[in-house]
mmCIF file of C-alpha atoms in Angstrom:
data_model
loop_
_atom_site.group_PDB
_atom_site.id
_atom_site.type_symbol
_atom_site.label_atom_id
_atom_site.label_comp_id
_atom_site.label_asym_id
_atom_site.label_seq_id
_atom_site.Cartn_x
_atom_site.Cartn_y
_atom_site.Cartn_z
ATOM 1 C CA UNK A 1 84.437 -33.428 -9.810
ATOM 2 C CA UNK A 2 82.013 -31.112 -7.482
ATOM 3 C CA UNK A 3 80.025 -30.358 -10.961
ATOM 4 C CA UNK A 4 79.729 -34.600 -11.200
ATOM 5 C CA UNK A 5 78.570 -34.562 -7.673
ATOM 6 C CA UNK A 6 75.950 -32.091 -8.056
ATOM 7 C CA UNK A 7 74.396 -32.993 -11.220
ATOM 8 C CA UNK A 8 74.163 -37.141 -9.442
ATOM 9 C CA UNK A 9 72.582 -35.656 -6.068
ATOM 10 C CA UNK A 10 70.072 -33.458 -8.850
ATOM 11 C CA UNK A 11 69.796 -36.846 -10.752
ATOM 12 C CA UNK A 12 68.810 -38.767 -7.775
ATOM 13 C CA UNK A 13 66.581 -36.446 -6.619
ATOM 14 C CA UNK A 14 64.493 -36.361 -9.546
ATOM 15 C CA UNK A 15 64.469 -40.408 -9.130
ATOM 16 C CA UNK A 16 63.130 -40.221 -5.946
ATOM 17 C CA UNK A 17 60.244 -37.768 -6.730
ATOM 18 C CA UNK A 18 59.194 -39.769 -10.165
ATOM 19 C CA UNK A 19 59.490 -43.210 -9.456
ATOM 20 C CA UNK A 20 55.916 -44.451 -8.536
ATOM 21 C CA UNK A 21 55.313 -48.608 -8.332
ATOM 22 C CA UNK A 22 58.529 -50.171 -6.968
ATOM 23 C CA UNK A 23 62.357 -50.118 -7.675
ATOM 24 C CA UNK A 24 61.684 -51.544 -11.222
ATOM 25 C CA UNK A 25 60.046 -47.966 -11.898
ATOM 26 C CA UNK A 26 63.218 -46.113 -11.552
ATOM 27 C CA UNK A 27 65.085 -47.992 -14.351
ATOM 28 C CA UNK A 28 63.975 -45.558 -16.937
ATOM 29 C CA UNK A 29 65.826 -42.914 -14.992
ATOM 30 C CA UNK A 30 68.882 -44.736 -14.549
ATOM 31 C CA UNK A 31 68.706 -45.529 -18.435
ATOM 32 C CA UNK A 32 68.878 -41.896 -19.139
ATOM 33 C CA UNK A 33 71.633 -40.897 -16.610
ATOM 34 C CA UNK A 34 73.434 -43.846 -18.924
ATOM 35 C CA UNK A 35 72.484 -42.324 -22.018
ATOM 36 C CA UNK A 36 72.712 -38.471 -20.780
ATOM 37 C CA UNK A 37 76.136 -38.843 -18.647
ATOM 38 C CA UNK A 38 77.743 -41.597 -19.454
ATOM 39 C CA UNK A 39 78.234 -42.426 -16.037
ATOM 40 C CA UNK A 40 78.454 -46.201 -17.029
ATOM 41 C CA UNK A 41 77.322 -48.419 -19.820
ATOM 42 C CA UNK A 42 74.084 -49.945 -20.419
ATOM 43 C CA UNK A 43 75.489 -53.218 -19.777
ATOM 44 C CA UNK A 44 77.037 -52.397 -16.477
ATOM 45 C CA UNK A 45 73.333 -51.061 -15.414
ATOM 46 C CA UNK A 46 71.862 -54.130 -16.494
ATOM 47 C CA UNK A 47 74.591 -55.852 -14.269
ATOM 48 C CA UNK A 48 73.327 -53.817 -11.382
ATOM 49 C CA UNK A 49 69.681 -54.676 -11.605
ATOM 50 C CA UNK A 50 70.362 -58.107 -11.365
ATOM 51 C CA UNK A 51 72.725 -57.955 -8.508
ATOM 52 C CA UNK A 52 70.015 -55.129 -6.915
ATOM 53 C CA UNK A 53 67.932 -58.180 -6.775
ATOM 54 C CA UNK A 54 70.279 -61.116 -5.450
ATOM 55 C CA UNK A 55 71.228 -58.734 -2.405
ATOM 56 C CA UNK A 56 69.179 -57.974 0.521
ATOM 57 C CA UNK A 57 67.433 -54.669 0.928
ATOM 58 C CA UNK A 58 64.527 -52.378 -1.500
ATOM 59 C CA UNK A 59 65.780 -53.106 -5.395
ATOM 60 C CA UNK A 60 65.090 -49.062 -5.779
ATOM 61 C CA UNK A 61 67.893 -48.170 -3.184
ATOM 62 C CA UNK A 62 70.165 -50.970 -4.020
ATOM 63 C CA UNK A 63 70.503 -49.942 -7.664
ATOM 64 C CA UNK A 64 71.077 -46.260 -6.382
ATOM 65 C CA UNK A 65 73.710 -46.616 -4.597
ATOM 66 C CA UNK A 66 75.619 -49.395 -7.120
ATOM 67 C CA UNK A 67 74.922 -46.861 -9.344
ATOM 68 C CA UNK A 68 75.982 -43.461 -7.323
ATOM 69 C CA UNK A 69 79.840 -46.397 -6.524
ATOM 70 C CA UNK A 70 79.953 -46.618 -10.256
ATOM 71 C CA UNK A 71 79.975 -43.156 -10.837
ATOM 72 C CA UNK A 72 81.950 -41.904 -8.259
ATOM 73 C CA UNK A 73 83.454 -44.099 -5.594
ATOM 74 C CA UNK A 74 82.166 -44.829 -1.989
ATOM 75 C CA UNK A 75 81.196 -40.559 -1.734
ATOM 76 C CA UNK A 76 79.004 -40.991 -4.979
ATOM 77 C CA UNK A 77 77.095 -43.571 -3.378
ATOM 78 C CA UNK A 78 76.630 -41.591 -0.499
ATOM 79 C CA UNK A 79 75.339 -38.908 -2.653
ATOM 80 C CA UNK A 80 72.907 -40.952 -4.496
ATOM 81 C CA UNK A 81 71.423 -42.871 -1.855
ATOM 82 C CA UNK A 82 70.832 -39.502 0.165
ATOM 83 C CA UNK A 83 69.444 -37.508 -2.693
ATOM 84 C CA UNK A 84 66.743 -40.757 -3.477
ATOM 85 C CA UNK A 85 65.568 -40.800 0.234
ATOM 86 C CA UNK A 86 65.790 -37.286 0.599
ATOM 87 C CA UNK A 87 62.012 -36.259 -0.817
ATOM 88 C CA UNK A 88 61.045 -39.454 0.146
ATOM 89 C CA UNK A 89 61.760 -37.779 3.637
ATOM 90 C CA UNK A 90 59.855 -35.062 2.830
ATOM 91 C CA UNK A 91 57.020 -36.095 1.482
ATOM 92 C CA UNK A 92 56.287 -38.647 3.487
ATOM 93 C CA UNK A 93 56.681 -37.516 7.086
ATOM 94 C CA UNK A 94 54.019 -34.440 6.018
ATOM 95 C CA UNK A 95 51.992 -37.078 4.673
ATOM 96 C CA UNK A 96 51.788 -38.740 7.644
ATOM 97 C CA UNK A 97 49.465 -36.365 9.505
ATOM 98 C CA UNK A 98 46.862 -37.017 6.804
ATOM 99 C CA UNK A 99 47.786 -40.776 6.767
ATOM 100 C CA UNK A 100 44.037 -42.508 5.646
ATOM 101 C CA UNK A 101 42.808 -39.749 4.285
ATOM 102 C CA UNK A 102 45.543 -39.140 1.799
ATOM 103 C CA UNK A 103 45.224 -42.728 0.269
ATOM 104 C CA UNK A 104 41.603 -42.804 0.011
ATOM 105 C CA UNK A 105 41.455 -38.987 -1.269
ATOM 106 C CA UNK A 106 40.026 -39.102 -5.019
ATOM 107 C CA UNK A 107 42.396 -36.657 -6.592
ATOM 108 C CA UNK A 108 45.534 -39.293 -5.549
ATOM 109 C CA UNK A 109 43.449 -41.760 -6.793
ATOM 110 C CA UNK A 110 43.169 -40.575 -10.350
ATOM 111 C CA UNK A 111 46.187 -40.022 -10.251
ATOM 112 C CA UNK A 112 47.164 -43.012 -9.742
ATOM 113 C CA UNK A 113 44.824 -44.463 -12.104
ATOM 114 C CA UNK A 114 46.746 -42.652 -14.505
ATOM 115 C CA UNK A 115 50.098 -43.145 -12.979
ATOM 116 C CA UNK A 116 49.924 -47.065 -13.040
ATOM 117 C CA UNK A 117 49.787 -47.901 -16.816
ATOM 118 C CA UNK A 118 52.609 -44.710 -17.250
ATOM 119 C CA UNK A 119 54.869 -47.067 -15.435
ATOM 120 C CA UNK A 120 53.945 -49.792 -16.841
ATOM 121 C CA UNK A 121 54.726 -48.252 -20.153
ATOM 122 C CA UNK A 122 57.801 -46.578 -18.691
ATOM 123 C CA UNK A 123 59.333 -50.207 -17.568
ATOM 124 C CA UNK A 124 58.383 -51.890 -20.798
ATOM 125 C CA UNK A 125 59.917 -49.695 -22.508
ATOM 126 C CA UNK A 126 63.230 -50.560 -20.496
ATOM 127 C CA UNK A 127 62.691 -54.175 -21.559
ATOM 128 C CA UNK A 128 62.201 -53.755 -24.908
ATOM 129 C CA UNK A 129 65.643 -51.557 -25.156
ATOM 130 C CA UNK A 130 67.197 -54.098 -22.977
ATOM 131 C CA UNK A 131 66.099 -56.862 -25.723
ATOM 132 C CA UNK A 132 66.932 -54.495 -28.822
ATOM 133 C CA UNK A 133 70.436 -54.165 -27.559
ATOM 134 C CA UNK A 134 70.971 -57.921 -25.866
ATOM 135 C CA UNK A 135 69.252 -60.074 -28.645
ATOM 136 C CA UNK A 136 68.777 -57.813 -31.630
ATOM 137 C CA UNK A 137 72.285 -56.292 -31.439
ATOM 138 C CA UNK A 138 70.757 -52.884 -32.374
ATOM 139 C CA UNK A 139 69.914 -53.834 -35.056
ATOM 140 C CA UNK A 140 65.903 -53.509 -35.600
ATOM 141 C CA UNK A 141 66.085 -55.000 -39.641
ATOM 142 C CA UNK A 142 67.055 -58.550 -37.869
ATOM 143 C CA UNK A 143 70.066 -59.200 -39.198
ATOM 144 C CA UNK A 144 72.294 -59.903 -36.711
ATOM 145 C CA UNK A 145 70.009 -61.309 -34.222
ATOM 146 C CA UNK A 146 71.792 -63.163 -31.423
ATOM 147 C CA UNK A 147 70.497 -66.654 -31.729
ATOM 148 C CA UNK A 148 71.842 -67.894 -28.868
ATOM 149 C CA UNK A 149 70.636 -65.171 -26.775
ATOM 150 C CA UNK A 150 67.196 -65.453 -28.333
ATOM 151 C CA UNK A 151 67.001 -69.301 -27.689
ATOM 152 C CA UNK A 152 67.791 -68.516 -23.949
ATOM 153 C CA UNK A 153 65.095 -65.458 -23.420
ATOM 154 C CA UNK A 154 62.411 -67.548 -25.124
ATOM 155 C CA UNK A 155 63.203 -70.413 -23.189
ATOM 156 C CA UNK A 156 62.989 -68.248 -20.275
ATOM 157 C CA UNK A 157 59.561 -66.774 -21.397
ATOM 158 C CA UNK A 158 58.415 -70.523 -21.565
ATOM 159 C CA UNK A 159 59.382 -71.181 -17.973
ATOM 160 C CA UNK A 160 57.606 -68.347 -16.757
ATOM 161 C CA UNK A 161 54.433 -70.118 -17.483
ATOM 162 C CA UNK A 162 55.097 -73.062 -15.645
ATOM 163 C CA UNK A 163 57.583 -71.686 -12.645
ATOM 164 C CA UNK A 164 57.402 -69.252 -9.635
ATOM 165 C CA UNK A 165 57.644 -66.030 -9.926
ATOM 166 C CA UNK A 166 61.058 -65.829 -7.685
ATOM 167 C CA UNK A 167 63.309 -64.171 -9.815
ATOM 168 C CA UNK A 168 65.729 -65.864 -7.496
ATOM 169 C CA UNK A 169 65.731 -69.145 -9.545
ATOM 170 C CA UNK A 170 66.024 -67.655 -12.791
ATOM 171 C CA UNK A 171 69.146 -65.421 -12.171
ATOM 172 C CA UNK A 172 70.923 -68.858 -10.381
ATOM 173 C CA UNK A 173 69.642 -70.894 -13.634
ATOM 174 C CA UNK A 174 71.106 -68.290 -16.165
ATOM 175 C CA UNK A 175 74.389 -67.669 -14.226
ATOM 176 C CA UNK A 176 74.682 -71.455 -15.255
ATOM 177 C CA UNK A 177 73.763 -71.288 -18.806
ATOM 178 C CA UNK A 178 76.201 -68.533 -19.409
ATOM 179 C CA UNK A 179 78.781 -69.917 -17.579
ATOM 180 C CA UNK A 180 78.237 -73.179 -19.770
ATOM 181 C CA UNK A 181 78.191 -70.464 -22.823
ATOM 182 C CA UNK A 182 81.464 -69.903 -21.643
ATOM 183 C CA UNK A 183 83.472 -73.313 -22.026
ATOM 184 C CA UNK A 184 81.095 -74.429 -24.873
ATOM 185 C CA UNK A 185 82.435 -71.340 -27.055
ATOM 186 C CA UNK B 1 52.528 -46.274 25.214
ATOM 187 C CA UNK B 2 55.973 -46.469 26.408
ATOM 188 C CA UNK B 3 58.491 -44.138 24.681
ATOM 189 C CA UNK B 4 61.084 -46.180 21.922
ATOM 190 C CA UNK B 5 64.572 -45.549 21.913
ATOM 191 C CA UNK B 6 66.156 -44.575 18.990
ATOM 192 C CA UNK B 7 68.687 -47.819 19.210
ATOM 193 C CA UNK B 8 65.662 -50.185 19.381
ATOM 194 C CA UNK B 9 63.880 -48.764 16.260
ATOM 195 C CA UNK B 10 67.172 -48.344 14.442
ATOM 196 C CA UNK B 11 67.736 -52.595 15.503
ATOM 197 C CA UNK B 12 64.653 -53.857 14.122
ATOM 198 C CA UNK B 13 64.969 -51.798 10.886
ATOM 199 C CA UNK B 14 68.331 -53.012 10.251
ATOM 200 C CA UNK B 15 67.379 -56.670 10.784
ATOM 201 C CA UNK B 16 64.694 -55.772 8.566
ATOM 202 C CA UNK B 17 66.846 -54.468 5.961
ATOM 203 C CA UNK B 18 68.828 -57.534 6.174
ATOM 204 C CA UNK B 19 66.105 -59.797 5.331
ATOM 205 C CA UNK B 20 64.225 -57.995 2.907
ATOM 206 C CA UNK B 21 64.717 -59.534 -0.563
ATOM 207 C CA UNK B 22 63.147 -58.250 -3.474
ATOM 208 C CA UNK B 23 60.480 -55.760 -3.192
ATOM 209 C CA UNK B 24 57.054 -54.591 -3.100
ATOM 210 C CA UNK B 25 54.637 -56.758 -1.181
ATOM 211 C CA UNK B 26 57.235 -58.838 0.910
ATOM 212 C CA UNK B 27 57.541 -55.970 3.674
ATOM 213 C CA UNK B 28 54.048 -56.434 4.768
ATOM 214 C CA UNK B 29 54.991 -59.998 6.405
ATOM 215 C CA UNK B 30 58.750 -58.836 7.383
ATOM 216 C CA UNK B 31 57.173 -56.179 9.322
ATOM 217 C CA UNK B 32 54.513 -57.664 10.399
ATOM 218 C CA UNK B 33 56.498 -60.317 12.027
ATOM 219 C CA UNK B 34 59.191 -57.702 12.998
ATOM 220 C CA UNK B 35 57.343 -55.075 14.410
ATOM 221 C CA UNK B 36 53.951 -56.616 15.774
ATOM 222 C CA UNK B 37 54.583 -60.047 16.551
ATOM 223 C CA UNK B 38 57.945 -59.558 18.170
ATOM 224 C CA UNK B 39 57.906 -56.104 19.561
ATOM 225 C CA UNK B 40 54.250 -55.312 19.790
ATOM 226 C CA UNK B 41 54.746 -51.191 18.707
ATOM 227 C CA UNK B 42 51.855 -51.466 15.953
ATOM 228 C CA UNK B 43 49.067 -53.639 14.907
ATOM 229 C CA UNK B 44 48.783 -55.625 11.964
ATOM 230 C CA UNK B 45 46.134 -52.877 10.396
ATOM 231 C CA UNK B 46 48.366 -50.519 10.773
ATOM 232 C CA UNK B 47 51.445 -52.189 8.809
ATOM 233 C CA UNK B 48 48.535 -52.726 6.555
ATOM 234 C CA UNK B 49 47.767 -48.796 6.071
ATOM 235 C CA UNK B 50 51.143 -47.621 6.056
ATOM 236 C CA UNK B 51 51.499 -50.053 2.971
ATOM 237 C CA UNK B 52 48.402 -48.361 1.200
ATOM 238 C CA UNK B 53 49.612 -44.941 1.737
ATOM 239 C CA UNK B 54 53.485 -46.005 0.652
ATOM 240 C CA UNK B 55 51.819 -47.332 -2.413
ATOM 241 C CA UNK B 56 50.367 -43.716 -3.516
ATOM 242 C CA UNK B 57 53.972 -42.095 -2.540
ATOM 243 C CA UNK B 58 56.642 -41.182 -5.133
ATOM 244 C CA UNK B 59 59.494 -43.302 -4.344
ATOM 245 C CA UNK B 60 60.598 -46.579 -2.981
ATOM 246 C CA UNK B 61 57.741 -48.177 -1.122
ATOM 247 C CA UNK B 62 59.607 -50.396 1.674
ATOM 248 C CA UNK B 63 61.721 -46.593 2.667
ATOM 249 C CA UNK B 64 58.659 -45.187 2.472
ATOM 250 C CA UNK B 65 57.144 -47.190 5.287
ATOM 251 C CA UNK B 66 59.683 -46.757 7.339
ATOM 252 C CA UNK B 67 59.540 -43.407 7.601
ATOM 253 C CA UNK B 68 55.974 -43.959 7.885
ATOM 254 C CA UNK B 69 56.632 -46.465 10.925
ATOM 255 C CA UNK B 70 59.400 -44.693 12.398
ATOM 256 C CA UNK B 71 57.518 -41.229 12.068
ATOM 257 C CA UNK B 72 54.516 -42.834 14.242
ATOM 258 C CA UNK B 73 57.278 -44.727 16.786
ATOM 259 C CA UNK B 74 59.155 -41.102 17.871
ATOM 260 C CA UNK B 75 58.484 -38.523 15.038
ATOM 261 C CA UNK B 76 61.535 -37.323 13.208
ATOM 262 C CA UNK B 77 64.067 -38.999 15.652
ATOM 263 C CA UNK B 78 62.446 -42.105 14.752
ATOM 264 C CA UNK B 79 62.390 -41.384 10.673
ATOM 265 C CA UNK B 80 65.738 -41.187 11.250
ATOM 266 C CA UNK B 81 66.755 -44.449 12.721
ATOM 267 C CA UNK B 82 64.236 -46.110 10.467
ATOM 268 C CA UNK B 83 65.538 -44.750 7.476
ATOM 269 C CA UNK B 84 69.525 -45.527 8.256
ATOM 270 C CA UNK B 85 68.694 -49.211 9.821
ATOM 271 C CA UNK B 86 67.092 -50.065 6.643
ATOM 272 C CA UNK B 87 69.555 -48.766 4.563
ATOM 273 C CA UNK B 88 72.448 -49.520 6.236
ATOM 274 C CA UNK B 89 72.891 -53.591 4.992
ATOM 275 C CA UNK B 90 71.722 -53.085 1.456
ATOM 276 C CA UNK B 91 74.053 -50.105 1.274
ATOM 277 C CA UNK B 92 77.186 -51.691 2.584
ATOM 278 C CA UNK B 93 76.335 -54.911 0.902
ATOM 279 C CA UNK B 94 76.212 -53.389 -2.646
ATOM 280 C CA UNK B 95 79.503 -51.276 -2.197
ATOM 281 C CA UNK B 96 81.224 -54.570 -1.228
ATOM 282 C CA UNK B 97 80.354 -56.585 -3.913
ATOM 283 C CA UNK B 98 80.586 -53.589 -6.561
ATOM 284 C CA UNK B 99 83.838 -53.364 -5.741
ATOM 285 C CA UNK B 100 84.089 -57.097 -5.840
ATOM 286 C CA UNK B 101 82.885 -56.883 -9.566
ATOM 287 C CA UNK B 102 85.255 -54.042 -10.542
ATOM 288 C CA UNK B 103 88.072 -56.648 -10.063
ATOM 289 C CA UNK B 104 87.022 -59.439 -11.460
ATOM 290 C CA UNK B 105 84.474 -58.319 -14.049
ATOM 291 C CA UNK B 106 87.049 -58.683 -17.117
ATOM 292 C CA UNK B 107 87.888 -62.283 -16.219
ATOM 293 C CA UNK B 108 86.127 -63.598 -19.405
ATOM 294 C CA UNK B 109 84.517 -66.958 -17.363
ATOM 295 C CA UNK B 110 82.519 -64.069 -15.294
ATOM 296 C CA UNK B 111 81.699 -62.388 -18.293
ATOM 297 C CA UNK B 112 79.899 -65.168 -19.371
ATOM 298 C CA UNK B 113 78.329 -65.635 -16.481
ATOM 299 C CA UNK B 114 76.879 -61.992 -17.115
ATOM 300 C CA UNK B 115 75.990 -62.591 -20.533
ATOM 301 C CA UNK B 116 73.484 -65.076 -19.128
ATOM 302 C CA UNK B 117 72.540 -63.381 -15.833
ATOM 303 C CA UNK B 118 72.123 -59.892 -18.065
ATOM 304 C CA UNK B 119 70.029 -61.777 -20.030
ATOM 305 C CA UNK B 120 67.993 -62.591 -17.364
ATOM 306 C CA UNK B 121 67.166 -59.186 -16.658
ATOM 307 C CA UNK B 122 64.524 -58.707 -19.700
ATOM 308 C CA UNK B 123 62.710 -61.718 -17.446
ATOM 309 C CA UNK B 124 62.858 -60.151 -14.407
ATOM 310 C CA UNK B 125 61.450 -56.997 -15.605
ATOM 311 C CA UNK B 126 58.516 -59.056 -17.587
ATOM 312 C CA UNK B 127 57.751 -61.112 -14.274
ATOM 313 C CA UNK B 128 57.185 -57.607 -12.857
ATOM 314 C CA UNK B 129 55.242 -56.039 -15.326
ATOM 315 C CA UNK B 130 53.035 -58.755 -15.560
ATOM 316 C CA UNK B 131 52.574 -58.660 -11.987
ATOM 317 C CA UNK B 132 51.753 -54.506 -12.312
ATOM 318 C CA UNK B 133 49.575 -55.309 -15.488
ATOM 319 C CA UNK B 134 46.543 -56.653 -13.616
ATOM 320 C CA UNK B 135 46.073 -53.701 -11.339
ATOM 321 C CA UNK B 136 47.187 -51.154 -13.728
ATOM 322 C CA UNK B 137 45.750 -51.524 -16.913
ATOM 323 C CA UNK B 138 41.797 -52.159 -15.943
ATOM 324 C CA UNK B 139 40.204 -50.211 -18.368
ATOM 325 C CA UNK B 140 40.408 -48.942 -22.117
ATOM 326 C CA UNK B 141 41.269 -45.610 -21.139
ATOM 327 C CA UNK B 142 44.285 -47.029 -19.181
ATOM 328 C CA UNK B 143 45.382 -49.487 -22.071
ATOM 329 C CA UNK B 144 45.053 -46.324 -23.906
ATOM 330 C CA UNK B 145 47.460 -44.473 -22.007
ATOM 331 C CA UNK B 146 49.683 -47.200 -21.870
ATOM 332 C CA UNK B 147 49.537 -47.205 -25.307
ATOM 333 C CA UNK B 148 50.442 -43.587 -25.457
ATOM 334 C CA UNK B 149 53.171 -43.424 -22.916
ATOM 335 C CA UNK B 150 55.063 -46.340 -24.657
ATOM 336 C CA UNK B 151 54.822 -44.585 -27.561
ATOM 337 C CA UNK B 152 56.270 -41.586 -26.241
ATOM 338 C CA UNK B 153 58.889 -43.036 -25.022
ATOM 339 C CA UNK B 154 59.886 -44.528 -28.385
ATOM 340 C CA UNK B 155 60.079 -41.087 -29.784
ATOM 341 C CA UNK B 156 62.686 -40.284 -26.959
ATOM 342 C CA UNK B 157 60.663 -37.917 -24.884
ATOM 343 C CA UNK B 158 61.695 -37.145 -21.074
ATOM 344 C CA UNK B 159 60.174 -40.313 -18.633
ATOM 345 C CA UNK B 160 60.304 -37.337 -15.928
ATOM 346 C CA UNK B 161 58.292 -35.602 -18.571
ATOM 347 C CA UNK B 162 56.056 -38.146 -18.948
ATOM 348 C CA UNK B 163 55.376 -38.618 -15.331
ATOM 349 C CA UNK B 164 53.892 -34.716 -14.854
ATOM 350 C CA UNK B 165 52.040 -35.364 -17.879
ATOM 351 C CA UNK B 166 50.416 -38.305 -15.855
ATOM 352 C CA UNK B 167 49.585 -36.483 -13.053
ATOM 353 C CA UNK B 168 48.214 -33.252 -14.707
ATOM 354 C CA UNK B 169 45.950 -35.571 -16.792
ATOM 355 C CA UNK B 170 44.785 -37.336 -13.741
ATOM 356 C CA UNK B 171 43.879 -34.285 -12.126
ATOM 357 C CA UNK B 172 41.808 -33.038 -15.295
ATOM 358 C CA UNK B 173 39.884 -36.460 -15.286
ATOM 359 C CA UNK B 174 38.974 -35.778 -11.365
ATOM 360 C CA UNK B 175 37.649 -32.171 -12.108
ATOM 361 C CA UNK B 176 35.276 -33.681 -15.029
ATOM 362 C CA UNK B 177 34.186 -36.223 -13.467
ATOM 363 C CA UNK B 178 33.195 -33.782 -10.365
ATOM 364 C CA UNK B 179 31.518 -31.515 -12.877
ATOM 365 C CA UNK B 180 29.505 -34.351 -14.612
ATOM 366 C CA UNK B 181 28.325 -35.320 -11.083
ATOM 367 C CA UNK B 182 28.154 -32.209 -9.870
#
């Protein structure tokens, strides 16, 4: 149990120092802890990012601490919330003193130059596992491709185009397709 | 300027961490309102700044401004109230309804409703990407890299990995480009 607590503060940690761009960044992290731990399923974390972003508060911190309660109860969420705002703590309250200076310095700006698209291609990545395993089944030949579960993401897609971007609508609009899925079956 | 007690900032950061939905950009106006319009204990430019900087941090931006705002309100003292007032609603929120969803998470009409909401999730992470796309992938070196990291990631390597990789290389680009000017 103390060896569990450890290795999610350890986890966290490392979240909260390589997560650049938003809560969304830290998925791939939370993907691996999945993978690595077991700590809970992929399906359970893809519960969590949705309900991260129905409930008030940064989507980062929200699916930290669902995901420190999964693991280990009200203490685990303790734990993981702590250990993501810990070098957040750190970092930014030295930062501080050089405030302007730091965001306009060029070296941070490379950085970030390269940082940006590494996220990008971190999240994406996310996504596309998120559709291999929802649509595709894990199955990459297509052959047992979820039709139904195509027909909705596509229709999604389409919707994008035309509707805001507040995500919102579209969790409210599929809550009621799948719920419909349900007594249609 | 008059001294802020720890109550006050820990207040507004809580009410602020009960309205904030979503993230990224939408703390600008929250705290703008918040902090300038109804207290008066920074300026608009300086919500403004804070954001910048919070942008270049590792980490969660709307936590990092906090500590950023509460730093600048009372140093440490007020890092700390910032940082529990805007965690403390999201934080008690999710433990309520993931314990909520523990119980009722087998009923099979509410796994349905998942199948659709999980769904949803591929969405909500494309709406963001295509949001970060504009500002992040500008040139063909950073398409490149995109390219590159996805690619990596295919082939299983670390993200954490990844991430060091990003900012070693971005440090190498700065020291050419100083020689080539230099």
């Amino acid at each position: 149990m103390l060896e569990q607590y450890f290795s999610l503060f350890f986890e966290f940690v490392k979240v909260g120092l390589f997560t650049f761009g938003g809560g969304y960044a830290s998925l791939p992290f939370l993907y691996q802890m999945s993978e690595g731990y077991g700590w809970f399923s992929v399906d359970e974390l893809t519960q969590m990012i949705a309900i991260s972003g129905l409930t008030p508060g940064p989507i980062g911190l929200n699916m930290a601490t669902f995901a420190g309660f999964k693991t280990a109860g009200l203490f685990g969420s303790i734990i993981s919330s702590f250990a993501l705002i810990l070098p957040m703590i750190i970092i930014a309250s030295q930062v501080f003193r050089l405030y302007k200076k730091f965001s306009e310095n060029k070296f941070v700006k490379t950085i970030l130059y390269v940082l940006r698209p590494t996220s990008c291609a971190l999240i994406c990545f996310v996504a596309l596992k998120l559709f291999y395993g929802l649509v595709l089944n894990n199955d990459i030949s297509f052959a047992h491709v979820n039709f139904r579960a195509l027909a909705l993401v596509l229709f999604l897609f389409v919707l994008t185009f035309k509707f805001s971007r507040n995500p919102l609508i579209y969790i409210a609009f599929c809550a009621v397709i799948g719920a419909a899925s349900y007594f249609l079956k | 300027m008059q001294k802020i007690s720890f109550l006050n900032i820990f207040k507004a950061f809580f009410k602020i961490g009960l309205i904030l939905l979503g993230g990224g950009y939408v703390i600008v106006p929250i705290m703008k309102q918040e902090l300038t319009e109804k207290r008066g204990w920074l300026s608009d430019d300086e919500i403004c700044d804070y954001y910048c900087v919070s942008q270049c941090l590792c980490g969660i931006i709307a936590i990092n401004m906090s500590i950023l705002v509460g730093y600048k309100l009372a140093k440490f003292k007020g890092v700390l109230a910032g940082v529990l007032g805007m965690c403390l609603s999201p934080f008690v929120s999710i433990i309520i309804i993931a314990d909520v969803l523990n119980k009722i998470i087998s009923i099979p009409f509410i796994e349905g409703v998942f199948w659709g909401v999980n769904l949803c999730v591929i969405i909500l992470i494309y709406l963001t990407l295509k949001e970060m796309w504009l500002k992040s992938i500008v040139d063909k070196f950073s398409a490149f890299w995109f390219v590159l990291i996805l690619a990596l990631s295919i082939l299983k390597v670390n993200p954490a990995l990844l991430i060091i990789l990003s900012i070693f290389v971005g440090l190498i680009l700065q020291i050419i480009k100083d020689k080539k000017n230099a």
